[in-house]
Structure formats: structure tokens, C-alpha cells
Amino acid sequence: MIRYIIFCGYAGLKGSLKIIESRYSELGRYFNKIYLESVVSHIQDRGYYGRYLSPINNDRPDREPVNISDIFAGFSDNIAEVGEGGILKSVYELAKLKRCGFEIEIKKINTIQICIEVCEYFGINIYRLLSEGKLITAEDPIYTCKLLENRGIATSIIGHLSDGLDKLIVDKEVIEYVNRPTQDEIFKVVKYEREDIIGN
């Protein structure tokens, strides 16, 4: 049975926010400031995971405040965190832990346009940038995604685990091997101590 990989969240969103906060004056000369602030607004309104629900600012009075931990509690045996090093590091570590390989499609990973543009401005890889999200492996990804999306979580089926050890990004007919994770891309832009960046 194929084990599909589901990404919950948005690639590089947390790192992009920290970069915008740190380099706001510089970015404000290049981007519209309202556009930059849309990243902050997204997190306030939806959190790092959500389409419309947020553990930070839930504006739906008909519902109880959202607890991300409760939403993902039922997936405890098939879940991994996406954090430092971005989604590519997390998928790599997941496959390593399960002693298998993977095939993923980069274009299927959820992103936000302003985050892509900030990464392009600094010449960094959004898929290797600090994120806050989760990976879930599932045999029935459609059912799992519908279940999570009904609770406000942004999901995308990005690929699957494989029997071999090759760790691959597949884009149409082009195949790229994923190398061992390196330092998070945020450190190319934000020159603070690691704990000050990752720990907040």
C-alpha cells in the first residue's frame, strides 16, 4: 500500500515573517508595505496552518478557539514536524526515520506568493526555509485532507514514500535528488543567534 505524504501549512511562512521583521526597511523600499504586512495578517487571521481557523486569532464566535494539537492528535503515529531547515529537511528526515525513500512534487507544496517573492529577493530557497507545519503519511490521502480541511487546515498531497532509498523531487520528466539537509536558509539573511531565530 502506498503511503502518501500530506503537508499541512505553508512552506517558509515562519521564516519569511522573521525576515520581513528583520529587514523591513530594506524590503519596504522594494515591496508595497501593505503587501509585506499581508504575511503578518495571514498569521494573525489563520495561523501558520490554516485556511480560515487560527489558534492565535479566531474570529468565528460560533466555534471554540482552535487548538492545533487537538486537531492533529489522531495522527500521532503518522506525523512529523516541519520546522528548522524547511519542508525538504523534514521530508528527508521522515524518510530516513522510516528507512525508505520518497518522491515529491515541489509545485504541489503550499506556498504564499509574498513569501516566494521575499525569498527570490534574497536568493534563498523557500523549501529550505524555517517553517511551521506538519507532515502526515496516509494510505487514503483524499479522506485525510478533507478531514483536516473541514477543521480549517491547509493541506496538500505532495508525494509518497517509496520502497527504495532514493529521495527525489519529480517535476514532469525532470528528476532531482534531495541532498542531506544543510543549514536553514534564514541564516543567510538574518544574522542573529540561532536560538533567537528558531526559538520564537
Coordinates of C-alpha atoms in Angstrom, one line a residue, residues 36-179:
L36 CA 4.5 42.9 3.2
E37 CA 2.1 43.2 6.0
S38 CA -0.1 40.6 4.4
V39 CA 2.2 38.0 5.8
V40 CA 1.6 39.3 9.3
S41 CA -2.1 39.5 8.6
H42 CA -2.2 35.9 7.3
I43 CA -0.7 34.6 10.5
Q44 CA -2.9 36.7 12.7
D45 CA -6.0 35.6 10.9
R46 CA -5.2 32.0 10.0
G47 CA -2.0 30.9 11.9
Y48 CA 0.7 29.0 10.2
Y49 CA -1.5 26.1 9.3
G50 CA -4.9 27.4 8.5
R51 CA -7.2 28.4 5.7
Y52 CA -9.7 30.1 7.9
L53 CA -9.2 29.0 11.5
S54 CA -6.4 30.3 13.8
P55 CA -5.1 29.3 17.2
I56 CA -4.0 32.9 17.5
N57 CA -7.0 35.0 16.5
N58 CA -10.1 33.0 16.0
D59 CA -12.8 35.4 14.6
R60 CA -15.5 32.7 14.4
P61 CA -17.6 33.2 17.6
D62 CA -19.7 30.1 16.8
R63 CA -16.8 27.9 17.4
E64 CA -14.5 27.2 20.3
P65 CA -10.9 28.5 20.0
V66 CA -8.9 26.2 17.8
N67 CA -6.2 24.0 19.4
I68 CA -3.8 22.7 16.7
S69 CA -2.6 19.9 19.0
D70 CA -6.2 18.6 19.3
I71 CA -6.7 18.7 15.5
F72 CA -3.6 16.5 14.9
A73 CA -4.0 14.3 18.0
G74 CA -5.5 11.4 15.9
F75 CA -2.5 11.2 13.6
S76 CA 0.2 10.8 16.4
D77 CA 1.7 7.6 14.8
N78 CA 2.0 9.1 11.3
I79 CA 3.0 12.7 11.8
A80 CA 6.3 14.7 11.7
E81 CA 7.0 18.4 12.4
V82 CA 8.1 20.8 9.8
G83 CA 10.4 23.4 11.3
E84 CA 14.1 24.4 11.0
G85 CA 15.5 23.6 7.6
G86 CA 12.1 23.8 6.0
I87 CA 10.0 21.2 4.3
L88 CA 12.7 19.5 2.4
K89 CA 14.7 18.7 5.6
S90 CA 11.5 17.4 7.2
V91 CA 10.6 15.1 4.4
Y92 CA 14.3 13.9 4.2
E93 CA 14.3 13.2 8.0
L94 CA 10.9 11.4 7.8
A95 CA 12.1 9.1 5.1
K96 CA 15.4 8.5 7.0
L97 CA 13.5 7.6 10.1
K98 CA 11.3 5.1 8.2
R99 CA 14.3 3.8 6.3
C100 CA 12.8 4.5 2.9
G101 CA 12.9 7.0 0.1
F102 CA 10.4 9.4 -1.3
E103 CA 9.1 11.1 -4.4
I104 CA 7.6 14.6 -4.1
E105 CA 6.4 17.3 -6.5
I106 CA 7.6 20.8 -5.4
K107 CA 4.8 22.5 -7.2
K108 CA 2.2 20.8 -5.0
I109 CA 3.7 22.3 -1.8
N110 CA 1.5 25.1 -0.4
T111 CA 3.2 28.5 -0.5
I112 CA 2.2 32.2 -0.3
Q113 CA 3.2 34.5 -3.1
I114 CA 4.7 37.2 -1.0
C115 CA 6.9 34.6 0.7
I116 CA 8.1 33.4 -2.7
E117 CA 8.9 36.9 -3.7
V118 CA 10.8 37.7 -0.5
C119 CA 12.9 34.5 -0.9
E120 CA 13.6 35.4 -4.6
Y121 CA 14.7 38.9 -3.5
F122 CA 17.3 37.4 -1.1
G123 CA 18.2 34.5 -3.4
I124 CA 17.2 31.8 -0.9
N125 CA 15.2 28.5 -1.2
I126 CA 11.7 28.7 0.3
Y127 CA 11.6 24.9 0.7
R128 CA 14.7 25.0 2.9
L129 CA 13.5 27.9 5.0
L130 CA 12.2 27.9 8.5
S131 CA 8.5 26.8 8.5
E132 CA 5.8 25.8 11.0
G133 CA 3.7 22.9 9.8
K134 CA 3.3 19.1 9.8
L135 CA 3.8 16.1 7.5
I136 CA 1.3 13.3 7.7
T137 CA 1.6 9.9 6.0
A138 CA -1.7 8.3 5.0
E139 CA -2.9 5.5 2.8
D140 CA -6.1 7.4 2.0
P141 CA -4.9 11.0 1.4
I142 CA -8.1 12.4 0.0
Y143 CA -10.1 11.4 3.1
T144 CA -7.3 12.7 5.4
C145 CA -7.1 16.1 3.6
K146 CA -10.9 16.5 3.6
L147 CA -10.9 15.7 7.4
L148 CA -8.3 18.3 8.1
E149 CA -9.6 21.0 5.7
N150 CA -13.0 20.8 7.3
R151 CA -11.2 21.8 10.5
G152 CA -9.5 24.8 8.8
I153 CA -6.1 23.3 7.9
A154 CA -4.4 24.0 4.6
T155 CA -3.3 20.7 3.1
S156 CA -1.6 19.4 0.0
I157 CA -0.6 15.9 -1.1
I158 CA 3.0 16.4 -2.2
G159 CA 4.1 12.9 -3.0
H160 CA 4.7 9.5 -1.4
L161 CA 7.2 7.3 0.4
S162 CA 9.0 4.7 -1.7
D163 CA 10.5 1.3 -1.2
G164 CA 14.0 2.3 -2.2
L165 CA 16.3 4.8 -0.5
D166 CA 16.3 7.4 -3.3
K167 CA 15.0 10.8 -2.2
L168 CA 13.6 12.5 -5.3
I169 CA 11.9 15.7 -6.5
V170 CA 10.0 14.9 -9.6
D171 CA 8.9 17.7 -11.9
K172 CA 7.4 16.4 -15.1
E173 CA 10.3 14.5 -16.7
V174 CA 13.0 16.1 -14.6
I175 CA 14.2 14.3 -11.6
E176 CA 16.3 15.9 -8.8
Y177 CA 17.9 14.1 -5.9
V178 CA 17.5 15.7 -2.5
N179 CA 20.8 16.1 -0.7

